[in-house]
Coordinates of C-alpha atoms and ligand atoms in Angstrom, one line a residue:
M295 CA -3.0 -27.3 -10.2
S296 CA -6.1 -28.9 -8.9
I297 CA -7.1 -25.8 -7.1
S298 CA -10.6 -24.5 -7.0
R299 CA -10.4 -21.1 -8.6
R300 CA -12.2 -18.5 -10.6
Q301 CA -9.8 -18.5 -13.5
V302 CA -10.1 -15.0 -14.8
L303 CA -8.0 -13.2 -16.8
L304 CA -6.7 -13.0 -20.0
I305 CA -4.3 -11.2 -22.1
G306 CA -5.8 -10.8 -25.5
G307 CA -7.6 -14.1 -25.0
L308 CA -4.6 -16.1 -23.9
G309 CA -3.5 -16.7 -20.4
V310 CA 0.1 -15.8 -19.9
L311 CA 0.8 -18.8 -17.8
G312 CA 2.6 -20.4 -20.6
A313 CA 4.4 -17.3 -21.7
G314 CA 5.9 -16.6 -18.4
G315 CA 6.5 -20.2 -17.5
A316 CA 5.2 -19.1 -14.1
V317 CA 3.7 -22.0 -12.4
L318 CA 4.2 -21.3 -8.8
P319 CA 5.5 -22.0 -6.2
L320 CA 8.8 -21.5 -7.8
G321 CA 12.3 -20.4 -7.0
S322 CA 12.8 -17.3 -9.0
V323 CA 11.6 -17.4 -12.5
E324 CA 13.1 -15.3 -15.3
A325 CA 11.1 -14.8 -18.4
K326 CA 11.2 -12.5 -21.3
S327 CA 7.9 -10.8 -21.0
A328 CA 4.4 -11.0 -19.8
S329 CA 2.9 -8.3 -22.0
R330 CA 1.7 -9.0 -25.5
L331 CA 2.6 -5.7 -26.9
S332 CA 4.4 -5.5 -30.2
A333 CA 8.1 -4.3 -30.0
K334 CA 7.2 -0.8 -31.0
D335 CA 4.5 -0.5 -28.4
M336 CA 6.5 -2.0 -25.6
P337 CA 7.9 0.8 -23.3
R338 CA 11.6 0.8 -22.5
P339 CA 13.3 2.1 -19.4
F340 CA 14.1 5.8 -19.1
Q341 CA 12.1 7.1 -22.1
A342 CA 9.2 8.7 -20.1
A343 CA 9.4 11.8 -18.0
F344 CA 8.7 11.6 -14.3
V345 CA 5.4 13.0 -13.2
E346 CA 3.9 13.4 -9.7
A347 CA 0.3 12.7 -8.9
P348 CA -1.6 16.0 -8.6
I349 CA -2.6 17.3 -5.1
L350 CA -6.4 17.1 -4.5
Q351 CA -7.8 20.4 -3.4
P352 CA -10.6 20.4 -0.7
T353 CA -14.1 21.3 -2.0
S354 CA -14.6 23.2 1.2
T355 CA -12.9 23.8 4.6
G356 CA -14.7 24.4 7.9
T357 CA -14.8 23.6 11.6
D358 CA -15.9 20.5 13.3
K359 CA -18.3 20.4 16.3
D360 CA -15.3 20.1 18.6
G361 CA -13.7 23.2 17.0
S362 CA -11.1 21.4 15.0
P363 CA -10.6 22.3 11.3
V364 CA -12.0 19.9 8.8
N365 CA -11.4 19.6 5.0
H366 CA -14.1 18.2 2.8
Y367 CA -12.9 16.4 -0.3
K368 CA -14.7 14.7 -3.2
L369 CA -13.5 11.9 -5.4
T370 CA -15.3 10.1 -8.2
Q371 CA -14.3 6.6 -9.0
K372 CA -14.7 6.2 -12.7
A373 CA -13.5 4.5 -15.9
A374 CA -11.1 6.5 -18.0
T375 CA -8.3 6.0 -20.6
V376 CA -4.9 7.2 -19.8
S377 CA -1.5 7.4 -21.6
I378 CA 0.9 5.0 -20.0
L379 CA 2.4 3.5 -23.1
P380 CA 4.2 5.4 -25.8
R381 CA 1.6 4.9 -28.5
L382 CA -1.5 3.2 -27.1
R383 CA -4.1 4.3 -24.6
T384 CA -5.0 2.2 -21.6
P385 CA -8.4 1.9 -20.0
I386 CA -8.2 2.1 -16.2
L387 CA -10.5 2.6 -13.2
G388 CA -9.3 5.6 -11.2
Y389 CA -10.2 8.1 -8.5
N390 CA -11.2 11.1 -10.7
G391 CA -10.1 9.0 -13.6
L392 CA -6.4 9.1 -12.7
F393 CA -3.7 6.4 -12.4
P394 CA -2.7 6.6 -9.6
G395 CA -5.3 8.8 -8.0
P396 CA -4.6 12.4 -6.7
T397 CA -2.6 12.8 -3.5
I398 CA -4.3 14.2 -0.5
S399 CA -1.9 16.3 1.6
I400 CA -3.1 17.4 5.0
D401 CA -1.8 18.6 8.4
Q402 CA -2.2 16.6 11.6
G403 CA -5.1 18.0 13.5
T404 CA -7.2 18.8 10.5
K405 CA -9.9 16.2 10.0
A406 CA -11.0 15.1 6.6
V407 CA -14.4 14.0 5.2
L408 CA -13.8 12.3 1.9
R409 CA -16.9 11.7 -0.3
I410 CA -16.2 8.7 -2.5
R411 CA -18.7 8.6 -5.4
N412 CA -18.9 5.3 -7.2
R413 CA -19.5 6.1 -10.9
L414 CA -17.8 3.0 -12.1
P415 CA -19.4 0.7 -14.7
A416 CA -21.6 -2.0 -13.3
V417 CA -19.0 -4.7 -13.9
H418 CA -15.3 -5.0 -14.6
A419 CA -14.4 -5.4 -18.3
L420 CA -11.9 -8.1 -17.7
D421 CA -13.8 -10.6 -15.5
G422 CA -17.3 -9.2 -15.2
H423 CA -17.2 -8.8 -11.4
A424 CA -19.6 -6.3 -9.9
L425 CA -17.8 -3.0 -9.3
S426 CA -18.9 -2.4 -5.7
T427 CA -16.1 -0.7 -3.8
S428 CA -14.9 0.0 -0.3
T429 CA -12.3 2.6 0.3
H430 CA -9.6 2.1 2.9
L431 CA -7.2 4.8 4.1
H432 CA -4.2 2.5 4.8
G433 CA -2.2 3.9 7.8
S434 CA -5.1 5.7 9.5
A435 CA -6.7 4.6 12.8
S436 CA -10.2 5.3 11.4
R437 CA -13.4 4.1 13.1
P438 CA -14.5 0.7 11.7
Q439 CA -17.4 2.0 9.6
F440 CA -14.9 4.4 7.8
D441 CA -12.1 1.9 7.5
G442 CA -12.9 0.3 4.2
Y443 CA -14.3 -2.9 5.8
A444 CA -14.2 -5.2 2.8
S445 CA -17.9 -6.2 2.9
D446 CA -19.1 -2.7 3.6
V447 CA -19.4 -1.9 -0.1
T448 CA -20.7 1.1 -2.1
R449 CA -22.4 0.1 -5.3
P450 CA -22.2 2.0 -8.6
G451 CA -24.5 5.0 -8.4
F452 CA -24.0 5.4 -4.6
Y453 CA -21.5 7.5 -2.6
K454 CA -20.1 7.2 0.9
D455 CA -18.6 9.8 3.2
Y456 CA -15.5 8.6 5.0
Y457 CA -14.4 10.5 8.2
Y458 CA -10.7 10.5 8.8
P459 CA -9.4 11.6 12.2
N460 CA -5.8 12.6 11.2
F461 CA -4.6 12.8 14.9
Q462 CA -1.6 10.5 14.3
P463 CA 1.9 11.6 13.7
A464 CA 3.1 12.6 10.2
R465 CA 3.3 9.7 7.9
T466 CA 2.7 8.4 4.3
L467 CA -0.7 6.8 4.0
W468 CA -2.4 5.6 1.0
Y469 CA -6.0 5.0 0.0
H470 CA -7.1 2.1 -2.1
D471 CA -10.0 -0.1 -3.0
H472 CA -10.8 -2.9 -0.5
G473 CA -13.9 -4.4 -2.1
V474 CA -14.5 -7.9 -0.9
H475 CA -12.9 -10.6 -3.1
N476 CA -12.0 -8.1 -5.8
T477 CA -9.4 -5.8 -4.2
A478 CA -6.6 -7.1 -6.4
L479 CA -8.1 -6.4 -9.8
N480 CA -9.6 -3.1 -8.6
A481 CA -6.4 -1.7 -7.1
Y482 CA -4.4 -3.0 -10.1
S483 CA -6.8 -1.3 -12.4
G484 CA -5.9 2.0 -10.8
L485 CA -7.9 2.5 -7.6
A486 CA -4.9 3.5 -5.4
A487 CA -3.3 6.8 -4.4
Q488 CA -1.1 8.4 -1.7
Y489 CA -2.2 10.5 1.3
H490 CA 0.4 12.6 3.1
M491 CA 0.0 13.7 6.7
H492 CA 2.3 16.4 7.9
D493 CA 3.2 17.6 11.4
P494 CA 5.6 20.3 12.7
V495 CA 8.4 17.8 13.6
E496 CA 8.5 16.3 10.2
R497 CA 8.2 19.8 8.5
R498 CA 11.2 21.0 10.4
L499 CA 13.4 17.9 9.7
L500 CA 12.7 16.8 6.2
P501 CA 12.4 18.2 2.7
Q502 CA 9.1 19.7 1.8
G503 CA 7.2 20.8 -1.3
R504 CA 8.9 19.9 -4.6
Y505 CA 11.7 18.1 -2.7
D506 CA 9.2 15.8 -0.9
V507 CA 8.3 13.4 -3.6
G508 CA 5.8 10.6 -3.7
L509 CA 6.8 7.5 -5.7
T510 CA 3.9 5.0 -6.2
V511 CA 5.6 2.0 -7.7
S512 CA 3.5 -0.7 -9.4
D513 CA 3.9 -3.4 -12.1
A514 CA 1.6 -4.2 -15.0
M515 CA 1.3 -6.4 -18.0
F516 CA -0.4 -5.3 -21.2
A517 CA -2.5 -6.9 -23.9
A518 CA -1.6 -6.1 -27.5
D519 CA -4.2 -3.3 -27.7
G520 CA -2.6 -1.5 -24.7
S521 CA -5.2 -2.5 -22.2
L522 CA -4.1 -4.0 -18.8
G523 CA -3.7 -7.8 -18.7
Y524 CA -4.3 -9.7 -15.6
D525 CA -3.1 -13.2 -14.6
D526 CA -2.6 -14.1 -11.0
N527 CA -1.3 -17.6 -11.6
S528 CA -4.2 -19.4 -9.7
H529 CA -4.2 -16.7 -7.1
S530 CA -0.5 -17.0 -6.3
G531 CA 0.2 -13.4 -7.5
L532 CA 0.5 -11.2 -10.5
W533 CA 4.0 -10.2 -11.8
G534 CA 4.0 -7.6 -14.5
D535 CA 6.9 -7.0 -16.8
V536 CA 6.5 -3.2 -16.9
I537 CA 7.4 -1.1 -13.8
L538 CA 5.4 2.0 -13.3
V539 CA 6.2 5.0 -11.1
N540 CA 3.2 7.3 -10.6
G541 CA 1.8 5.6 -13.7
S542 CA 4.8 6.1 -16.0
P543 CA 7.1 3.3 -17.2
W544 CA 10.6 3.6 -15.7
P545 CA 10.5 7.4 -15.7
V546 CA 13.4 9.8 -15.5
M547 CA 13.3 12.6 -12.9
K548 CA 15.5 15.7 -13.1
V549 CA 17.1 16.5 -9.7
Q550 CA 19.1 19.3 -8.2
K551 CA 22.3 18.7 -6.3
R552 CA 20.6 18.6 -2.9
V553 CA 18.9 16.2 -0.5
Y554 CA 15.5 14.8 -1.7
R555 CA 12.9 12.9 0.3
F556 CA 11.1 10.1 -1.5
R557 CA 8.0 8.5 -0.1
I558 CA 8.1 5.1 -1.7
L559 CA 4.9 3.1 -1.8
N560 CA 5.1 -0.4 -3.2
C561 CA 1.7 -0.4 -4.8
C562 CA 2.3 -3.7 -6.7
I563 CA -0.4 -6.1 -5.9
S564 CA 2.0 -9.0 -5.4
R565 CA 5.6 -8.1 -6.4
S566 CA 8.1 -7.2 -3.7
L567 CA 11.0 -5.0 -4.4
R568 CA 14.6 -4.6 -3.2
P569 CA 15.5 -1.0 -4.2
T570 CA 19.1 0.1 -4.5
L571 CA 21.0 2.9 -6.3
S572 CA 23.2 2.2 -9.3
T573 CA 26.1 4.2 -7.8
G574 CA 26.4 1.7 -4.9
D575 CA 25.7 4.6 -2.5
P576 CA 23.3 4.0 0.3
V577 CA 20.1 5.8 1.1
V578 CA 18.9 7.0 4.5
V579 CA 15.7 5.6 5.7
V580 CA 13.8 8.2 7.8
G581 CA 10.3 6.9 7.8
T582 CA 8.3 3.7 7.8
D583 CA 4.6 2.9 7.4
G584 CA 3.6 4.7 10.5
G585 CA 5.9 7.7 10.2
L586 CA 9.3 8.9 11.3
V587 CA 11.8 6.4 12.6
P588 CA 13.5 7.1 16.0
V589 CA 17.0 6.8 14.4
A590 CA 17.8 7.2 10.7
Q591 CA 19.2 4.0 9.1
T592 CA 21.7 4.1 6.3
V593 CA 21.1 1.1 4.0
A594 CA 22.4 -0.1 0.7
N595 CA 19.1 -1.8 -0.2
W596 CA 16.0 -3.0 1.5
R597 CA 13.3 -5.6 1.1
H598 CA 10.0 -3.8 0.3
A599 CA 6.7 -5.7 0.0
G600 CA 3.4 -4.5 -1.3
A601 CA 1.7 -1.8 0.8
E602 CA 4.8 -1.0 2.8
R603 CA 6.0 2.6 2.8
Y604 CA 9.6 3.6 3.2
E605 CA 10.6 7.3 3.3
V606 CA 14.2 7.7 2.2
L607 CA 16.6 10.5 1.7
I608 CA 18.9 10.5 -1.3
D609 CA 21.7 13.0 -1.3
F610 CA 22.5 14.2 -4.9
R611 CA 25.1 16.8 -3.8
K612 CA 28.1 14.9 -4.8
Y613 CA 27.1 13.9 -8.3
K614 CA 28.1 15.7 -11.4
T615 CA 25.8 17.6 -13.7
G616 CA 24.5 15.2 -16.4
Q617 CA 25.1 12.1 -14.3
R618 CA 22.3 9.5 -14.3
I619 CA 21.6 7.6 -11.1
E620 CA 19.3 4.6 -11.5
L621 CA 17.0 3.3 -8.8
R622 CA 17.2 -0.4 -9.4
N623 CA 15.5 -3.4 -8.0
L624 CA 17.5 -6.4 -6.8
S625 CA 14.2 -8.4 -6.3
N626 CA 13.6 -11.1 -3.7
K627 CA 12.8 -14.8 -3.6
N628 CA 9.5 -15.9 -5.2
N629 CA 9.0 -13.0 -7.5
V630 CA 8.8 -13.5 -11.2
D631 CA 11.4 -11.2 -12.9
Y632 CA 11.5 -10.0 -16.5
D633 CA 14.1 -8.3 -18.6
F634 CA 13.6 -4.8 -17.1
T635 CA 12.0 -5.4 -13.7
N636 CA 15.5 -4.9 -12.3
K637 CA 15.0 -1.1 -12.9
I638 CA 12.5 1.3 -11.3
M639 CA 13.4 4.8 -12.4
A640 CA 16.3 7.1 -12.9
F641 CA 17.5 10.5 -11.7
D642 CA 19.3 12.9 -14.0
V643 CA 21.4 15.5 -12.1
T644 CA 21.0 19.1 -13.3
D645 CA 22.9 22.3 -12.6
E646 CA 19.7 24.1 -11.6
P647 CA 20.8 26.4 -8.7
V648 CA 20.0 25.1 -5.3
D649 CA 18.3 27.3 -2.7
T650 CA 20.6 26.9 0.2
S651 CA 18.4 29.0 2.5
D652 CA 16.2 26.0 2.8
P653 CA 17.9 24.2 5.7
T654 CA 16.8 20.8 4.5
W655 CA 18.9 21.1 1.3
N656 CA 21.8 19.4 3.0
R657 CA 20.3 18.1 6.2
I658 CA 20.5 14.3 6.9
P659 CA 19.1 14.0 10.4
T660 CA 20.3 11.2 12.5
T661 CA 17.6 11.3 15.2
L662 CA 14.1 11.9 14.1
A663 CA 11.1 11.3 16.3
G664 CA 9.8 8.8 18.9
S665 CA 6.3 7.5 18.7
E666 CA 3.9 5.6 20.9
A667 CA 4.4 2.4 18.9
M668 CA 8.2 2.6 19.2
S669 CA 8.2 3.4 22.9
L670 CA 6.2 0.2 23.8
Q671 CA 8.2 -2.3 25.8
A672 CA 7.7 -6.1 25.4
G673 CA 7.1 -6.3 29.1
Q674 CA 3.9 -4.3 28.7
S675 CA 2.3 -7.1 26.7
V676 CA -0.6 -8.9 28.4
K677 CA -1.0 -11.6 25.8
T678 CA 0.9 -13.4 23.1
R679 CA -1.2 -14.7 20.1
R680 CA 0.1 -16.8 17.3
F681 CA -1.0 -16.7 13.7
R682 CA 0.0 -19.2 11.0
L683 CA -0.1 -18.1 7.4
R684 CA -0.6 -21.0 4.9
R685 CA -2.2 -22.2 1.8
S686 CA -4.8 -25.0 2.4
D687 CA -3.7 -28.2 0.6
S688 CA -7.3 -29.3 0.1
T689 CA -8.9 -26.1 -1.2
G690 CA -5.9 -24.0 -2.4
M691 CA -7.3 -21.1 -0.3
W692 CA -4.9 -18.8 1.5
T693 CA -5.7 -18.8 5.3
I694 CA -4.8 -17.3 8.6
N695 CA -5.0 -19.9 11.3
D696 CA -7.0 -21.9 8.8
D697 CA -9.6 -19.2 8.7
S698 CA -10.6 -17.0 5.7
W699 CA -12.9 -14.1 5.1
Q700 CA -15.5 -16.7 3.8
D701 CA -15.7 -17.9 7.4
V702 CA -16.2 -14.3 8.6
I703 CA -19.0 -13.8 6.1
A704 CA -20.6 -17.1 7.0
S705 CA -20.7 -16.1 10.7
G706 CA -22.6 -12.9 9.9
Y707 CA -19.4 -10.9 10.5
K708 CA -19.1 -12.2 14.0
K709 CA -16.2 -14.5 13.8
V710 CA -12.9 -13.0 15.1
C711 CA -9.4 -14.4 15.3
A712 CA -8.5 -12.2 18.4
D713 CA -10.3 -10.0 20.9
P714 CA -7.8 -7.6 22.6
E715 CA -9.0 -5.2 25.2
L716 CA -9.1 -1.5 24.3
N717 CA -5.7 0.1 25.1
S718 CA -4.1 -3.3 25.9
V719 CA -0.6 -4.2 24.6
E720 CA -0.1 -7.6 23.0
I721 CA 2.6 -9.5 21.1
W722 CA 1.4 -11.1 17.9
E723 CA 3.6 -13.8 16.4
I724 CA 3.2 -14.5 12.7
E725 CA 4.6 -17.6 11.2
N726 CA 5.1 -18.5 7.5
K727 CA 6.5 -22.0 7.2
S728 CA 6.4 -22.1 3.5
G729 CA 9.5 -21.8 1.4
G730 CA 7.5 -21.0 -1.7
W731 CA 5.7 -17.8 -0.6
F732 CA 6.2 -14.5 1.2
H733 CA 3.3 -12.7 2.8
P734 CA 3.1 -9.0 3.6
L735 CA 0.8 -9.1 6.6
H736 CA -1.2 -6.0 7.3
I737 CA -3.0 -5.2 10.5
H738 CA -5.6 -2.5 10.5
L739 CA -5.9 0.2 13.2
V740 CA -2.5 -0.2 14.9
D741 CA 1.1 0.9 14.4
F742 CA 3.3 -1.9 15.5
Q743 CA 7.0 -2.5 16.3
V744 CA 8.8 -5.5 14.7
L745 CA 10.4 -7.1 17.8
S746 CA 12.2 -9.9 16.1
R747 CA 12.4 -12.1 13.0
N748 CA 13.3 -15.8 13.6
G749 CA 14.5 -14.8 17.0
N750 CA 16.9 -12.3 15.6
A751 CA 16.8 -8.5 15.6
S752 CA 14.5 -6.9 13.0
F753 CA 16.1 -5.4 9.9
A754 CA 17.6 -1.9 10.5
Y755 CA 15.3 -0.3 8.0
E756 CA 12.1 -1.6 9.7
R757 CA 12.9 -0.1 13.1
G758 CA 10.1 2.3 12.9
P759 CA 6.3 2.2 13.3
K760 CA 4.9 -0.3 10.9
D761 CA 1.5 -1.6 9.8
V762 CA 2.7 -4.1 7.2
V763 CA 5.4 -6.7 7.9
Y764 CA 7.2 -8.8 5.3
V765 CA 6.8 -12.3 6.5
G766 CA 9.4 -14.0 4.3
E767 CA 9.9 -17.6 3.5
G768 CA 10.3 -19.7 6.6
E769 CA 10.1 -16.7 8.8
T770 CA 8.4 -16.0 12.1
V771 CA 8.0 -12.4 13.2
R772 CA 7.0 -11.0 16.6
L773 CA 5.1 -7.8 16.6
L774 CA 4.3 -5.5 19.6
M775 CA 1.3 -3.3 19.4
K776 CA -1.3 -1.4 21.4
F777 CA -5.0 -1.6 20.5
T778 CA -6.0 2.0 20.6
P779 CA -7.9 4.3 20.3
H780 CA -11.1 2.7 19.0
K781 CA -13.3 -0.3 19.9
G782 CA -14.7 -2.4 17.2
L783 CA -14.0 -4.8 14.3
Y784 CA -10.8 -4.5 12.2
M785 CA -9.3 -6.6 9.5
M786 CA -5.9 -8.2 9.1
H787 CA -4.8 -9.7 5.9
C788 CA -2.1 -10.5 3.5
H789 CA -1.3 -7.6 1.2
N790 CA -0.4 -9.8 -1.7
L791 CA -3.9 -8.9 -3.0
P792 CA -4.7 -12.1 -4.8
H793 CA -4.0 -13.9 -1.5
E794 CA -6.2 -11.4 0.4
D795 CA -9.1 -12.0 -2.1
H796 CA -8.8 -15.8 -1.8
D797 CA -9.1 -15.5 1.1
M798 CA -6.3 -14.6 3.5
M799 CA -8.2 -12.1 5.6
A800 CA -9.5 -12.3 9.2
Q801 CA -10.8 -9.8 11.7
F802 CA -10.2 -9.0 15.3
R803 CA -12.5 -7.2 17.8
V804 CA -11.2 -4.6 20.1
G805 CA -12.7 -3.8 23.5
L806 CA -16.1 -5.6 22.9
R807 CA -17.6 -8.9 23.7
E808 CA -19.2 -10.8 20.9
D809 CA -22.8 -9.8 21.9
D810 CA -22.1 -6.3 22.9
W811 CA -23.9 -3.6 21.0
D812 CA -21.4 -2.1 18.5
E813 CA -22.3 1.5 17.6
D814 CA -19.5 1.4 15.0
D815 CA -20.5 -1.9 13.4
P816 CA -18.9 -1.5 9.9
M817 CA -21.8 -3.3 8.2
T818 CA -24.5 -1.1 9.5
A819 CA -23.2 2.1 11.1
A820 CA -22.6 4.3 8.0
K821 CA -24.3 3.1 4.9
A822 CA -23.6 4.4 1.4
E823 CA -26.2 6.8 0.0
W824 CA -27.9 7.0 -3.4
D825 CA -26.0 9.6 -5.4
A826 CA -28.6 11.9 -6.9
D827 CA -26.0 14.3 -8.3
S828 CA -26.1 13.9 -12.0
E829 CA -22.7 14.9 -13.2
Ligands
C2O1085 CU1 -3.8 -1.6 2.3 CU2 -6.6 -3.7 4.4 O1 -5.2 -2.7 3.3
CU1086 CU1 -4.8 -0.7 6.3
CU1087 CU1 0.1 -13.8 1.1

């Protein structure tokens, strides 16, 4: 490995490279453990109770200039210690000190102003990088200066107000740190959370309230003292041996004999999942990254990369009281798997009476909702662009068409990899020739349709509006999208976050020429402010 790198990251002083045998690229590696916990401190599947992230309450509600309702929220990024392991406490960085952060739940048509206060320590305890952050609401067509542009950072002691339009159809979004070159370690340390947008169509069709359940799935490795370890194998990726759901290891959730809706976010910084039920029964996919699918898809398992969201219905009606159904992980090529990474969580069926006056208790809709992204036709495209994802042989850097975010920085944030017109429709073809890596490619601003994969139809479960596409080994995908509704600079990048940080990220410019005045310039339009508030 003659790769230039900032080799961080240690577990109790020792890299885990040897322990996991994980020198990548690799086929699929199986290893015992990545964590250095003693046997009694190591969590085991199905010992912890399932918990949901709390819902964040607005600090105030009001009306915008244009008469639309607006909710104001406040979140403080801070260091905290939380209880993840059975006996030891784990230092994390979290929104309001939580791992994951609180869920924001809001209706379409209600705008949001989210004040993010950076009260983090000056530097990260593991590698000493400065804890400047940038907050991205992933899944929102936000204006560029509120989109978590990686280099638009808020330093400790400052705050920034982010304005979210919430005009899009109902969907599962999530917010996470996007700080330049340090997104992976910051998100891994806890700076990630769900954000649910509701609309009347979705409210009528799908389970709500306690039957509408967010599952934020992540993986972690632990040092002997219970702190998080980090080893990204020379920026290939981090594969932890402990699977967490909403911050609990392999939890067990009690369920009634009815239909539940799960909003599954793969929040692992590198690992991809292939979830499946232990019963062999299928699940029904009703939503993808950008909201409801046009037609529900019944699938036995699905390939689920970091940052992708799948909303699935699981029907527990036919199971017996006391029966345990496991949500398992069949994994995919080029992950590193450990003894228990084949499990995610479990459901224990109870005999708690079911409220059958709720029409979603037994409803499995077959048609859901159309959307602008899904009604686009390939014939509307005015341009096809091609992007090649690869690792540079000479520098070891991850690149998009041989470019990286370093090149964007060096150009004074001018350099772009594409310049679509506002409201134009284009086809973007993304190629990954490598057999040793998969890349979850994320494009900001847009919802896209996956037109094809290697010339064949897309997978049944990804036939909905998407903003991340799994570009697997040796795959070429074609995406169809409309660049709306904002002009300006937006990022695209791999969502394997160590790849993103080193430095598989580029930007495109919508509806502007290079020298046009950009009132939404993300580096200058809305700066962070000094936070005078003392508590
Ligand atoms: Cu979820 Cu640009 O990120
Ligand atoms: Cu995003
Ligand atoms: Cu990648």
